[in-house]
mmCIF file of C-alpha atoms (C1' of nucleotides) in Angstrom:
data_model
loop_
_atom_site.group_PDB
_atom_site.id
_atom_site.type_symbol
_atom_site.label_atom_id
_atom_site.label_comp_id
_atom_site.label_asym_id
_atom_site.label_seq_id
_atom_site.Cartn_x
_atom_site.Cartn_y
_atom_site.Cartn_z
ATOM 1 C CA MET E 1 -18.139 14.976 -24.603
ATOM 2 C CA GLU E 2 -15.175 15.195 -22.335
ATOM 3 C CA LEU E 3 -13.133 17.589 -20.385
ATOM 4 C CA ALA E 4 -9.690 18.941 -20.956
ATOM 5 C CA LEU E 5 -7.424 20.489 -18.440
ATOM 6 C CA SER E 6 -4.612 22.934 -18.641
ATOM 7 C CA LEU E 7 -2.359 24.649 -16.228
ATOM 8 C CA GLY E 8 -0.573 27.801 -17.039
ATOM 9 C CA ASP E 9 -0.550 31.493 -16.796
ATOM 10 C CA THR E 10 -2.131 32.217 -20.079
ATOM 11 C CA PRO E 11 -5.820 32.790 -20.214
ATOM 12 C CA LYS E 12 -6.236 30.437 -23.144
ATOM 13 C CA PRO E 13 -3.787 27.615 -22.932
ATOM 14 C CA PHE E 14 -5.840 25.477 -25.256
ATOM 15 C CA SER E 15 -5.288 26.465 -28.775
ATOM 16 C CA LEU E 16 -7.635 23.772 -29.866
ATOM 17 C CA LEU E 17 -10.417 25.381 -28.029
ATOM 18 C CA ASP E 18 -10.174 28.056 -30.575
ATOM 19 C CA HIS E 19 -9.343 25.927 -33.556
ATOM 20 C CA HIS E 20 -10.766 22.520 -32.701
ATOM 21 C CA THR E 21 -7.532 20.920 -33.563
ATOM 22 C CA ASN E 22 -4.471 20.433 -31.547
ATOM 23 C CA ILE E 23 -3.974 20.781 -27.850
ATOM 24 C CA SER E 24 -0.319 20.352 -27.522
ATOM 25 C CA LEU E 25 1.460 21.576 -24.499
ATOM 26 C CA SER E 26 5.124 21.962 -25.117
ATOM 27 C CA GLN E 27 7.621 21.230 -22.481
ATOM 28 C CA SER E 28 8.332 24.857 -22.033
ATOM 29 C CA GLN E 29 4.689 25.430 -21.394
ATOM 30 C CA GLN E 30 4.688 22.748 -18.801
ATOM 31 C CA GLN E 31 7.595 24.371 -17.130
ATOM 32 C CA GLN E 32 5.859 27.602 -16.648
ATOM 33 C CA LYS E 33 6.135 29.312 -13.393
ATOM 34 C CA MET E 34 3.938 27.374 -11.078
ATOM 35 C CA LYS E 35 3.640 30.150 -8.639
ATOM 36 C CA ASP E 36 1.448 31.875 -11.139
ATOM 37 C CA LEU E 37 -0.451 28.724 -11.669
ATOM 38 C CA GLY E 38 -3.735 28.965 -13.419
ATOM 39 C CA PHE E 39 -6.335 26.369 -14.011
ATOM 40 C CA CYS E 40 -8.210 26.009 -17.205
ATOM 41 C CA MET E 41 -10.749 23.422 -18.198
ATOM 42 C CA GLY E 42 -11.892 22.717 -21.675
ATOM 43 C CA LEU E 43 -15.138 21.000 -22.388
ATOM 44 C CA GLY E 44 -15.404 19.450 -25.764
ATOM 45 C CA ASN E 45 -16.000 16.253 -27.608
ATOM 46 C CA LYS E 46 -13.784 13.284 -27.292
ATOM 47 C CA THR E 47 -11.897 13.904 -30.462
ATOM 48 C CA ASN E 48 -10.791 17.221 -29.253
ATOM 49 C CA ILE E 49 -9.872 15.987 -25.880
ATOM 50 C CA GLN E 50 -7.856 13.192 -27.311
ATOM 51 C CA ASP E 51 -5.778 15.763 -29.025
ATOM 52 C CA LEU E 52 -4.654 16.795 -25.625
ATOM 53 C CA HIS E 53 -1.109 15.668 -25.430
ATOM 54 C CA PHE E 54 1.218 16.227 -22.585
ATOM 55 C CA ASN E 55 4.932 15.886 -22.922
ATOM 56 C CA ASN E 56 5.820 14.074 -19.806
ATOM 57 C CA ASN E 57 9.501 13.638 -19.277
ATOM 58 C CA MET E 58 9.077 12.163 -15.856
ATOM 59 C CA SER E 59 9.158 8.660 -17.128
ATOM 60 C CA SER E 60 10.114 6.606 -14.183
ATOM 61 C CA SER E 61 9.687 2.907 -14.325
ATOM 62 C CA LYS E 62 6.670 3.143 -12.117
ATOM 63 C CA ASP E 63 4.881 5.436 -14.459
ATOM 64 C CA LYS E 64 4.153 2.895 -17.061
ATOM 65 C CA THR E 65 0.515 3.038 -16.328
ATOM 66 C CA ASP E 66 0.440 6.688 -17.001
ATOM 67 C CA ASP E 67 2.597 6.214 -20.011
ATOM 68 C CA ASP E 68 0.194 3.648 -21.284
ATOM 69 C CA THR E 69 -2.580 6.084 -20.851
ATOM 70 C CA CYS E 70 -0.648 8.630 -22.830
ATOM 71 C CA LYS E 71 0.013 6.075 -25.498
ATOM 72 C CA LYS E 72 -3.622 5.260 -25.708
ATOM 73 C CA LEU E 73 -4.400 8.871 -26.015
ATOM 74 C CA ASP E 74 -1.824 9.248 -28.720
ATOM 75 C CA GLU E 75 -3.195 6.263 -30.543
ATOM 76 C CA SER E 76 -6.632 7.655 -30.334
ATOM 77 C CA LYS E 77 -5.285 10.898 -31.585
ATOM 78 C CA SER E 78 -3.708 9.320 -34.590
ATOM 79 C CA SER E 79 -6.804 7.348 -35.379
ATOM 80 C CA SER E 80 -9.167 10.217 -35.046
ATOM 81 C CA SER E 81 -9.813 12.632 -37.760
ATOM 82 C CA SER E 82 -8.536 16.113 -37.308
ATOM 83 C CA SER E 83 -11.253 17.457 -39.489
ATOM 84 C CA ASP E 84 -14.010 16.539 -37.153
ATOM 85 C CA PRO E 85 -16.865 18.893 -37.741
ATOM 86 C CA SER E 86 -17.841 18.910 -34.135
ATOM 87 C CA PRO E 87 -19.288 21.887 -32.388
ATOM 88 C CA PRO E 88 -16.827 24.213 -30.760
ATOM 89 C CA PRO E 89 -15.875 23.176 -27.269
ATOM 90 C CA LEU E 90 -16.406 25.233 -24.220
ATOM 91 C CA GLN E 91 -13.456 26.595 -22.368
ATOM 92 C CA LEU E 92 -13.590 27.453 -18.722
ATOM 93 C CA ASP E 93 -10.851 29.589 -17.314
ATOM 94 C CA LEU E 94 -11.121 28.875 -13.669
ATOM 95 C CA LEU E 95 -8.175 30.298 -11.918
ATOM 96 C CA PRO E 96 -7.000 32.859 -11.391
ATOM 97 C CA PHE E 97 -8.241 34.542 -14.484
ATOM 98 C CA THR E 98 -11.938 34.108 -14.184
ATOM 99 C CA PRO E 99 -13.300 33.077 -10.848
ATOM 100 C CA VAL E 100 -16.243 31.173 -12.175
ATOM 101 C CA LEU E 101 -16.113 28.498 -9.560
ATOM 102 C CA ARG E 102 -18.370 29.137 -6.647
ATOM 103 C CA SER E 103 -20.094 26.700 -4.435
ATOM 104 C CA PRO E 104 -23.169 28.639 -3.395
ATOM 105 C CA PRO E 105 -25.966 28.005 -5.817
ATOM 106 C CA HIS E 106 -26.831 31.623 -6.010
ATOM 107 C CA SER E 107 -23.418 32.582 -7.176
ATOM 108 C CA THR E 108 -22.931 33.629 -10.705
ATOM 109 C CA GLY E 109 -20.207 31.151 -11.485
ATOM 110 C CA LEU E 110 -20.476 27.550 -12.468
ATOM 111 C CA SER E 111 -20.472 24.989 -9.756
ATOM 112 C CA PHE E 112 -19.252 21.461 -9.818
ATOM 113 C CA PRO E 113 -20.591 18.706 -7.647
ATOM 114 C CA TRP E 114 -17.197 17.564 -6.549
ATOM 115 C CA LEU E 115 -16.296 21.080 -5.528
ATOM 116 C CA SER E 116 -19.578 22.249 -4.243
ATOM 117 C CA LYS E 117 -18.699 21.723 -0.645
ATOM 118 C CA ASN E 118 -15.079 21.041 -0.258
ATOM 119 C CA VAL E 119 -13.364 23.470 -2.511
ATOM 120 C CA ILE E 120 -14.314 27.046 -2.793
ATOM 121 C CA VAL E 121 -12.593 29.304 -5.186
ATOM 122 C CA GLU E 122 -13.001 32.833 -4.249
ATOM 123 C CA PRO E 123 -13.155 35.531 -6.852
ATOM 124 C CA GLY E 124 -9.855 36.953 -7.758
ATOM 125 C CA SER E 125 -8.023 34.531 -5.559
ATOM 126 C CA GLN E 126 -4.804 32.866 -6.411
ATOM 127 C CA ALA E 127 -4.578 29.149 -6.536
ATOM 128 C CA LYS E 128 -3.075 29.034 -3.107
ATOM 129 C CA GLN E 129 -6.165 30.568 -1.667
ATOM 130 C CA ILE E 130 -8.404 27.725 -2.557
ATOM 131 C CA LYS E 131 -10.037 26.428 0.560
ATOM 132 C CA VAL E 132 -10.251 22.753 1.096
ATOM 133 C CA HIS E 133 -12.305 21.899 4.107
ATOM 134 C CA ASP E 134 -14.812 19.486 5.456
ATOM 135 C CA VAL E 135 -13.365 16.771 3.383
ATOM 136 C CA LYS E 136 -14.243 13.392 4.666
ATOM 137 C CA PRO E 137 -11.252 11.132 4.868
ATOM 138 C CA SER E 138 -12.990 8.561 2.809
ATOM 139 C CA THR E 139 -13.432 11.010 0.014
ATOM 140 C CA ILE E 140 -9.817 11.987 -0.148
ATOM 141 C CA LEU E 141 -7.939 9.578 -2.228
ATOM 142 C CA SER E 142 -4.249 9.274 -2.169
ATOM 143 C CA ASP E 143 -2.146 10.257 -5.080
ATOM 144 C CA GLN E 144 -1.558 6.662 -5.726
ATOM 145 C CA GLU E 145 -5.210 5.929 -5.733
ATOM 146 C CA THR E 146 -5.806 8.843 -7.961
ATOM 147 C CA ARG E 147 -3.440 7.359 -10.397
ATOM 148 C CA GLU E 148 -4.883 3.934 -10.226
ATOM 149 C CA ASP E 149 -8.457 4.962 -10.207
ATOM 150 C CA SER E 150 -8.177 6.035 -13.742
ATOM 151 C CA SER E 151 -10.019 3.001 -14.840
ATOM 152 C CA PRO E 152 -13.220 3.178 -16.752
ATOM 153 C CA ASN E 153 -15.032 1.584 -13.884
ATOM 154 C CA ASN E 154 -14.340 4.280 -11.479
ATOM 155 C CA SER E 155 -16.498 7.110 -12.401
ATOM 156 C CA ASN E 156 -17.528 7.765 -8.882
ATOM 157 C CA SER E 157 -14.080 7.743 -7.461
ATOM 158 C CA GLN E 158 -12.936 9.730 -10.374
ATOM 159 C CA THR E 159 -14.857 12.551 -8.978
ATOM 160 C CA SER E 160 -12.990 12.265 -5.747
ATOM 161 C CA SER E 161 -9.812 11.722 -7.627
ATOM 162 C CA PHE E 162 -10.322 14.833 -9.562
ATOM 163 C CA GLN E 163 -11.090 16.655 -6.398
ATOM 164 C CA MET E 164 -7.814 15.508 -4.983
ATOM 165 C CA ASP E 165 -5.948 16.182 -8.164
ATOM 166 C CA PHE E 166 -7.408 19.566 -8.400
ATOM 167 C CA ALA E 167 -6.274 20.542 -4.961
ATOM 168 C CA SER E 168 -2.974 18.835 -5.449
ATOM 169 C CA ILE E 169 -2.291 20.538 -8.713
ATOM 170 C CA LEU E 170 -3.141 23.885 -7.367
ATOM 171 C CA LYS E 171 -1.004 23.213 -4.366
ATOM 172 C CA ASN E 172 2.018 21.729 -5.984
ATOM 173 C CA GLY E 173 1.734 22.533 -9.628
ATOM 174 C CA ARG E 174 3.503 19.398 -10.650
ATOM 175 C CA LYS E 175 3.675 18.211 -14.193
ATOM 176 C CA ARG E 176 2.755 14.734 -13.189
ATOM 177 C CA ASP E 177 -0.369 15.920 -11.513
ATOM 178 C CA LEU E 178 -1.173 17.859 -14.582
ATOM 179 C CA GLU E 179 -1.329 14.667 -16.501
ATOM 180 C CA LEU E 180 -3.128 12.851 -13.737
ATOM 181 C CA ALA E 181 -5.782 15.456 -13.549
ATOM 182 C CA LYS E 182 -6.083 15.278 -17.266
ATOM 183 C CA THR E 183 -6.740 11.593 -17.041
ATOM 184 C CA SER E 184 -9.209 12.058 -14.243
ATOM 185 C CA LEU E 185 -11.043 14.710 -16.102
ATOM 186 C CA GLU E 186 -11.151 12.599 -19.163
ATOM 187 C CA LEU E 187 -12.748 9.819 -17.243
ATOM 188 C CA VAL E 188 -15.225 11.810 -15.241
ATOM 189 C CA GLU E 189 -17.912 11.629 -17.828
ATOM 190 C CA ILE E 190 -17.640 7.982 -18.603
ATOM 191 C CA SER E 191 -20.914 6.359 -17.750
ATOM 192 C CA ASN E 192 -21.481 4.740 -14.407
ATOM 193 C CA CYS E 193 -21.821 1.174 -15.440
ATOM 194 C CA SER E 194 -19.938 -0.582 -12.714
ATOM 195 C CA ARG E 195 -20.517 -1.466 -9.123
ATOM 196 C CA GLY E 196 -18.002 1.133 -8.146
ATOM 197 C CA MET E 197 -20.771 3.639 -8.273
ATOM 198 C CA SER E 198 -22.391 2.009 -5.305
ATOM 199 C CA ASP E 199 -19.624 3.205 -3.055
ATOM 200 C CA GLU E 200 -21.395 6.434 -2.458
ATOM 201 C CA ASP E 201 -24.915 7.556 -2.721
ATOM 202 C CA GLU E 202 -26.070 10.375 -4.863
ATOM 203 C CA ASN E 203 -24.997 12.894 -2.265
ATOM 204 C CA GLY E 204 -21.514 11.528 -2.193
ATOM 205 C CA LEU E 205 -21.548 11.589 1.580
ATOM 206 C CA THR E 206 -21.718 7.975 2.602
ATOM 207 C CA ARG E 207 -19.643 5.065 1.522
ATOM 208 C CA LYS E 208 -21.395 1.760 1.368
ATOM 209 C CA LYS E 209 -19.512 -1.287 2.361
ATOM 210 C CA LEU E 210 -18.430 -3.119 -0.704
ATOM 211 C CA ARG E 211 -18.497 -6.854 -0.758
ATOM 212 C CA LEU E 212 -16.724 -8.652 -3.497
ATOM 213 C CA THR E 213 -18.696 -11.323 -5.178
ATOM 214 C CA LYS E 214 -17.741 -14.931 -4.817
ATOM 215 C CA GLU E 215 -16.544 -14.979 -8.372
ATOM 216 C CA GLN E 216 -14.369 -11.957 -7.821
ATOM 217 C CA SER E 217 -12.959 -13.341 -4.613
ATOM 218 C CA ALA E 218 -12.271 -16.688 -6.201
ATOM 219 C CA PHE E 219 -10.524 -15.072 -9.107
ATOM 220 C CA LEU E 220 -8.452 -12.944 -6.804
ATOM 221 C CA GLU E 221 -7.608 -15.991 -4.738
ATOM 222 C CA ASP E 222 -6.413 -17.807 -7.809
ATOM 223 C CA SER E 223 -4.312 -14.857 -8.794
ATOM 224 C CA PHE E 224 -2.916 -14.645 -5.305
ATOM 225 C CA LYS E 225 -1.900 -18.266 -5.438
ATOM 226 C CA GLU E 226 0.058 -17.549 -8.563
ATOM 227 C CA HIS E 227 1.729 -14.426 -7.255
ATOM 228 C CA SER E 228 1.151 -12.711 -3.972
ATOM 229 C CA THR E 229 2.249 -9.366 -5.348
ATOM 230 C CA LEU E 230 1.129 -7.516 -8.394
ATOM 231 C CA ASN E 231 2.909 -5.337 -10.836
ATOM 232 C CA PRO E 232 0.969 -2.434 -12.295
ATOM 233 C CA LYS E 233 0.105 -4.282 -15.467
ATOM 234 C CA GLN E 234 -1.215 -7.256 -13.594
ATOM 235 C CA LYS E 235 -3.172 -4.991 -11.343
ATOM 236 C CA GLN E 236 -4.707 -3.178 -14.228
ATOM 237 C CA ALA E 237 -5.542 -6.373 -16.031
ATOM 238 C CA LEU E 238 -7.073 -7.906 -12.954
ATOM 239 C CA ALA E 239 -9.102 -4.839 -12.246
ATOM 240 C CA LYS E 240 -10.350 -4.704 -15.761
ATOM 241 C CA GLN E 241 -11.200 -8.366 -15.757
ATOM 242 C CA LEU E 242 -13.072 -8.178 -12.480
ATOM 243 C CA ASN E 243 -14.671 -4.847 -13.175
ATOM 244 C CA LEU E 244 -13.013 -3.363 -10.137
ATOM 245 C CA ARG E 245 -10.829 -0.398 -9.523
ATOM 246 C CA PRO E 246 -7.094 -1.082 -9.487
ATOM 247 C CA ARG E 247 -7.041 0.390 -6.017
ATOM 248 C CA GLN E 248 -9.502 -2.261 -4.894
ATOM 249 C CA VAL E 249 -7.337 -4.987 -6.328
ATOM 250 C CA GLU E 250 -4.323 -3.524 -4.634
ATOM 251 C CA VAL E 251 -6.087 -3.256 -1.301
ATOM 252 C CA TRP E 252 -7.372 -6.773 -1.629
ATOM 253 C CA PHE E 253 -3.856 -8.077 -2.195
ATOM 254 C CA GLN E 254 -2.519 -6.061 0.687
ATOM 255 C CA ASN E 255 -5.169 -7.398 3.005
ATOM 256 C CA ARG E 256 -4.680 -10.877 1.634
ATOM 257 C CA ARG E 257 -0.969 -10.716 2.316
ATOM 258 C CA ALA E 258 -1.639 -9.429 5.786
ATOM 259 C CA ARG E 259 -4.095 -12.225 6.491
ATOM 260 C CA THR E 260 -1.735 -14.797 5.082
ATOM 261 C CA LYS E 261 0.994 -13.504 7.289
ATOM 262 C CA LEU E 262 -1.312 -13.487 10.258
ATOM 263 C CA LYS E 263 -2.386 -17.032 9.575
ATOM 264 C CA GLN E 264 1.229 -18.110 9.142
ATOM 265 C CA THR E 265 2.073 -16.397 12.399
ATOM 266 C CA GLU E 266 -0.693 -18.314 14.107
ATOM 267 C CA VAL E 267 0.615 -21.562 12.658
ATOM 268 C CA ASP E 268 4.130 -20.737 13.761
ATOM 269 C CA CYS E 269 2.856 -19.796 17.177
ATOM 270 C CA GLU E 270 1.031 -23.077 17.461
ATOM 271 C CA TYR E 271 4.127 -24.965 16.415
ATOM 272 C CA LEU E 272 6.283 -23.111 18.907
ATOM 273 C CA LYS E 273 3.692 -23.739 21.550
ATOM 274 C CA ARG E 274 3.884 -27.464 20.915
ATOM 275 C CA CYS E 275 7.651 -27.316 20.968
ATOM 276 C CA CYS E 276 7.491 -25.478 24.238
ATOM 277 C CA GLU E 277 5.182 -28.104 25.681
ATOM 278 C CA THR E 278 7.481 -30.872 24.516
ATOM 279 C CA LEU E 279 10.520 -29.189 25.965
ATOM 280 C CA THR E 280 8.692 -28.511 29.191
ATOM 281 C CA GLU E 281 7.788 -32.138 29.445
ATOM 282 C CA GLU E 282 11.368 -33.133 28.669
ATOM 283 C CA ASN E 283 12.660 -30.702 31.238
ATOM 284 C CA ARG E 284 10.228 -32.069 33.796
ATOM 285 C CA ARG E 285 11.392 -35.576 33.076
ATOM 286 C CA LEU E 286 15.042 -34.622 33.379
ATOM 287 C CA GLN E 287 14.416 -32.765 36.608
ATOM 288 C CA LYS E 288 12.699 -35.819 37.980
ATOM 289 C CA GLU E 289 15.577 -37.997 36.902
ATOM 290 C CA LEU E 290 18.013 -35.624 38.529
ATOM 291 C CA GLN E 291 16.082 -35.741 41.754
ATOM 292 C CA GLU E 292 16.135 -39.516 41.654
ATOM 293 C CA LEU E 293 19.843 -39.498 41.128
ATOM 294 C CA ARG E 294 20.350 -37.103 43.994
ATOM 295 C CA ALA E 295 18.169 -39.274 46.180
ATOM 296 C CA LEU E 296 20.209 -42.239 45.120
ATOM 297 C CA LYS E 297 23.343 -40.344 46.075
ATOM 298 C CA THR E 298 22.109 -39.681 49.598
ATOM 299 C CA THR E 299 20.975 -43.239 50.155
ATOM 300 C CA GLN E 300 24.145 -44.766 48.738
ATOM 301 C CA PRO E 301 27.076 -42.734 50.088
ATOM 302 C CA PHE E 302 29.685 -45.017 48.606
ATOM 303 C CA TYR E 303 28.540 -44.597 45.130
ATOM 304 C CA MET E 304 31.327 -42.145 44.486
ATOM 305 C CA GLN E 305 33.793 -44.964 44.750
ATOM 306 C CA MET E 306 32.254 -46.435 41.711
ATOM 307 C CA PRO E 307 34.577 -46.290 38.801
ATOM 308 C CA ALA E 308 34.065 -43.383 36.515
ATOM 309 C CA THR E 309 33.121 -44.094 33.010
ATOM 310 C CA THR E 310 34.831 -42.262 30.258
ATOM 311 C CA LEU E 311 33.232 -42.170 26.872
ATOM 312 C CA THR E 312 35.518 -41.449 24.048
ATOM 313 C CA MET E 313 34.114 -40.691 20.678
ATOM 314 C CA CYS E 314 35.962 -41.176 17.484
ATOM 315 C CA PRO E 315 35.561 -38.014 15.433
ATOM 316 C CA SER E 316 35.731 -39.864 12.184
ATOM 317 C CA CYS E 317 33.455 -42.786 12.702
ATOM 318 C CA GLU E 318 31.638 -41.356 15.719
ATOM 319 C CA ARG E 319 31.935 -44.612 17.560
ATOM 320 C CA VAL E 320 31.926 -44.281 21.295
ATOM 321 C CA ALA E 321 34.468 -46.217 23.227
ATOM 322 C CA THR E 322 33.769 -46.826 26.896
ATOM 323 C CA THR E 323 36.635 -47.090 29.257
ATOM 324 C CA THR E 324 36.416 -47.579 32.935
ATOM 325 C CA THR E 325 38.895 -45.810 35.117
ATOM 326 C CA HIS E 326 39.319 -45.125 38.750
ATOM 327 C CA THR E 327 39.712 -41.462 38.415
ATOM 328 C CA ALA E 328 36.536 -40.402 40.087
ATOM 329 C CA THR E 329 37.324 -37.254 41.918
ATOM 330 C CA VAL E 330 35.940 -36.635 45.321
ATOM 331 C CA SER E 331 35.998 -33.351 47.040
ATOM 332 C CA PRO E 332 38.025 -33.729 50.180
ATOM 333 C CA ARG E 333 35.835 -31.392 52.166
ATOM 334 C CA THR E 334 32.390 -32.511 51.073
ATOM 335 C CA GLN E 335 33.208 -36.028 50.232
ATOM 336 C CA GLN E 336 31.260 -35.488 47.063
ATOM 337 C CA PRO E 337 32.293 -35.604 43.499
ATOM 338 C CA ALA E 338 33.836 -32.445 42.195
ATOM 339 C CA ASN E 339 31.107 -32.035 39.727
ATOM 340 C CA SER E 340 27.464 -32.175 40.521
ATOM 341 C CA THR E 341 26.746 -35.344 38.701
ATOM 342 C CA ALA E 342 27.139 -38.607 40.430
ATOM 343 C CA ILE E 343 28.980 -40.280 37.660
ATOM 344 C CA ASP E 344 31.824 -38.560 35.958
ATOM 345 C CA THR E 345 30.877 -39.173 32.447
ATOM 346 C CA SER E 346 32.769 -37.373 29.835
ATOM 347 C CA ILE E 347 32.978 -37.602 26.164
ATOM 348 C CA LYS E 348 36.375 -36.950 24.887
ATOM 349 C CA MET E 349 36.866 -35.908 21.355
ATOM 350 C CA SER E 350 40.213 -37.300 20.569
ATOM 351 C CA ASN E 351 42.077 -38.524 17.637
ATOM 352 C CA MET E 352 41.355 -42.175 17.382
ATOM 353 C CA SER E 353 43.340 -43.027 14.379
ATOM 354 C CA SER E 354 43.405 -46.589 15.430
ATOM 355 C CA CYS E 355 39.728 -47.233 14.859
ATOM 356 C "C1'" DC T 1 -30.974 -6.007 19.813
ATOM 357 C "C1'" DC T 2 -26.336 -6.942 20.941
ATOM 358 C "C1'" DC T 3 -22.035 -9.156 20.119
ATOM 359 C "C1'" DC T 4 -18.550 -11.138 17.326
ATOM 360 C "C1'" DT T 5 -16.073 -11.916 13.181
ATOM 361 C "C1'" DG T 6 -14.643 -11.137 8.442
ATOM 362 C "C1'" DC T 7 -13.074 -7.991 5.402
ATOM 363 C "C1'" DG T 8 -12.835 -3.804 2.532
ATOM 364 C "C1'" DA T 9 -10.766 0.489 3.089
ATOM 365 C "C1'" DC T 10 -7.948 3.986 5.134
ATOM 366 C "C1'" DT T 11 -3.821 6.152 7.538
ATOM 367 C "C1'" DG T 12 0.801 6.783 8.743
ATOM 368 C "C1'" DG T 13 5.382 5.154 8.453
ATOM 369 C "C1'" DT T 14 9.257 3.003 5.903
ATOM 370 C "C1'" DT T 15 11.994 1.920 1.994
ATOM 371 C "C1'" DA T 16 13.696 1.954 -2.628
ATOM 372 C "C1'" DC T 17 14.063 4.429 -6.615
ATOM 373 C "C1'" DT T 18 14.179 8.516 -9.673
ATOM 374 C "C1'" DT T 19 14.793 13.296 -10.749
ATOM 375 C "C1'" DC T 20 16.882 17.589 -10.310
ATOM 376 C "C1'" DA T 21 19.615 21.369 -8.744
ATOM 377 C "C1'" DT V 1 30.336 13.609 -12.412
ATOM 378 C "C1'" DA V 2 29.068 13.094 -7.585
ATOM 379 C "C1'" DT V 3 25.741 14.230 -4.173
ATOM 380 C "C1'" DG V 4 21.985 15.452 -1.297
ATOM 381 C "C1'" DA V 5 17.191 16.993 -1.255
ATOM 382 C "C1'" DA V 6 12.746 16.207 -2.868
ATOM 383 C "C1'" DG V 7 9.197 13.531 -5.002
ATOM 384 C "C1'" DT V 8 7.001 9.190 -5.859
ATOM 385 C "C1'" DA V 9 5.348 4.439 -5.658
ATOM 386 C "C1'" DA V 10 4.901 0.284 -3.257
ATOM 387 C "C1'" DC V 11 4.459 -1.969 0.787
ATOM 388 C "C1'" DC V 12 3.307 -2.944 5.630
ATOM 389 C "C1'" DA V 13 1.253 -2.553 10.292
ATOM 390 C "C1'" DG V 14 -2.409 -0.881 12.598
ATOM 391 C "C1'" DT V 15 -6.930 0.553 12.694
ATOM 392 C "C1'" DC V 16 -11.757 1.715 11.510
ATOM 393 C "C1'" DG V 17 -16.263 0.616 10.377
ATOM 394 C "C1'" DC V 18 -19.713 -1.867 7.878
ATOM 395 C "C1'" DA V 19 -22.198 -6.177 7.010
ATOM 396 C "C1'" DG V 20 -23.574 -10.604 8.086
ATOM 397 C "C1'" DG V 21 -23.991 -14.524 11.235
#
DNA sequence: CCCCTGCGACTGGTTACTTCA
DNA sequence: TATGAAGTAACCAGTCGCAGG
């Protein structure tokens, strides 16, 4: 037993709900005027739901996951028998045709747990009039998460995902969201067999802190060592293998990258700190040496008459030739060398073809 | 009981890419 | 066909808050 979803301005967009056969939304149907957006849910068995096929032309490279889902649905469709003698499914025309969705328990319409508090559809209202309020941030999943939470392990988040999709669809009326909501709806009724259900209690109000098991963490660590980033397929595979939601895998890798970067930053900082200490020590030594030289200058005033030493380096062989000249320059006013150093030592880069 | 740390999860911003008018 | 707006996904930096030591 699963759910089907349709958007459109016709009261019965699901032909299969009348004939148990084919739910095929043509492209023209998808491109209906969204301002008159309606929302229709079909409740039927899986065979019927798998007949639900959406022509999605928005096939960007990043939509492979969704495309895969569509493929799986198509495969299931082809493998399933069209002559399934299942009981007729139930169709719910929610908006704006039949305002059956009401949160108060005493209302005449049907109520859904995921909409009981946050989304109220008022009778006769248009889709735009749906009120979304008191939504805890933790219960609102991003579009991305909605997409990725379409794993079989995510029945709890699927509720939130559907909640988000529902509001999003009604707000934006996008074809993509149509398909996303379809996927979410399809997965809502899958049994809660994973730890993902422990994220929230039965009231759906609190989110328990999830701790990955050692095995999961180790597996993720190994995967991270192989590649620090994941493509959608890898993410899906990892999530399936670890019985986690793809969003959890993605978050884990994001946090892991952040921690790796932080650790690397700490290492770099430590290295730079040591370099700084070394340079400080070197600077201190050179300063001390300079002071000694200056002291030597004051105690030995005739030092400037010492011959200057000229170092000449051969650019080819880098040999340094030392020549002693008597070209030490002394300032006539200060009786000090023109430069601040006591010994005029220069390295001349010259052509020394003779060496 | 309080504090600290680790970490899962979320939010807002940025960027690259795709689609469409 | 070129182009800009809009949408989307992925990523990152920062932060929150829970759980365990």
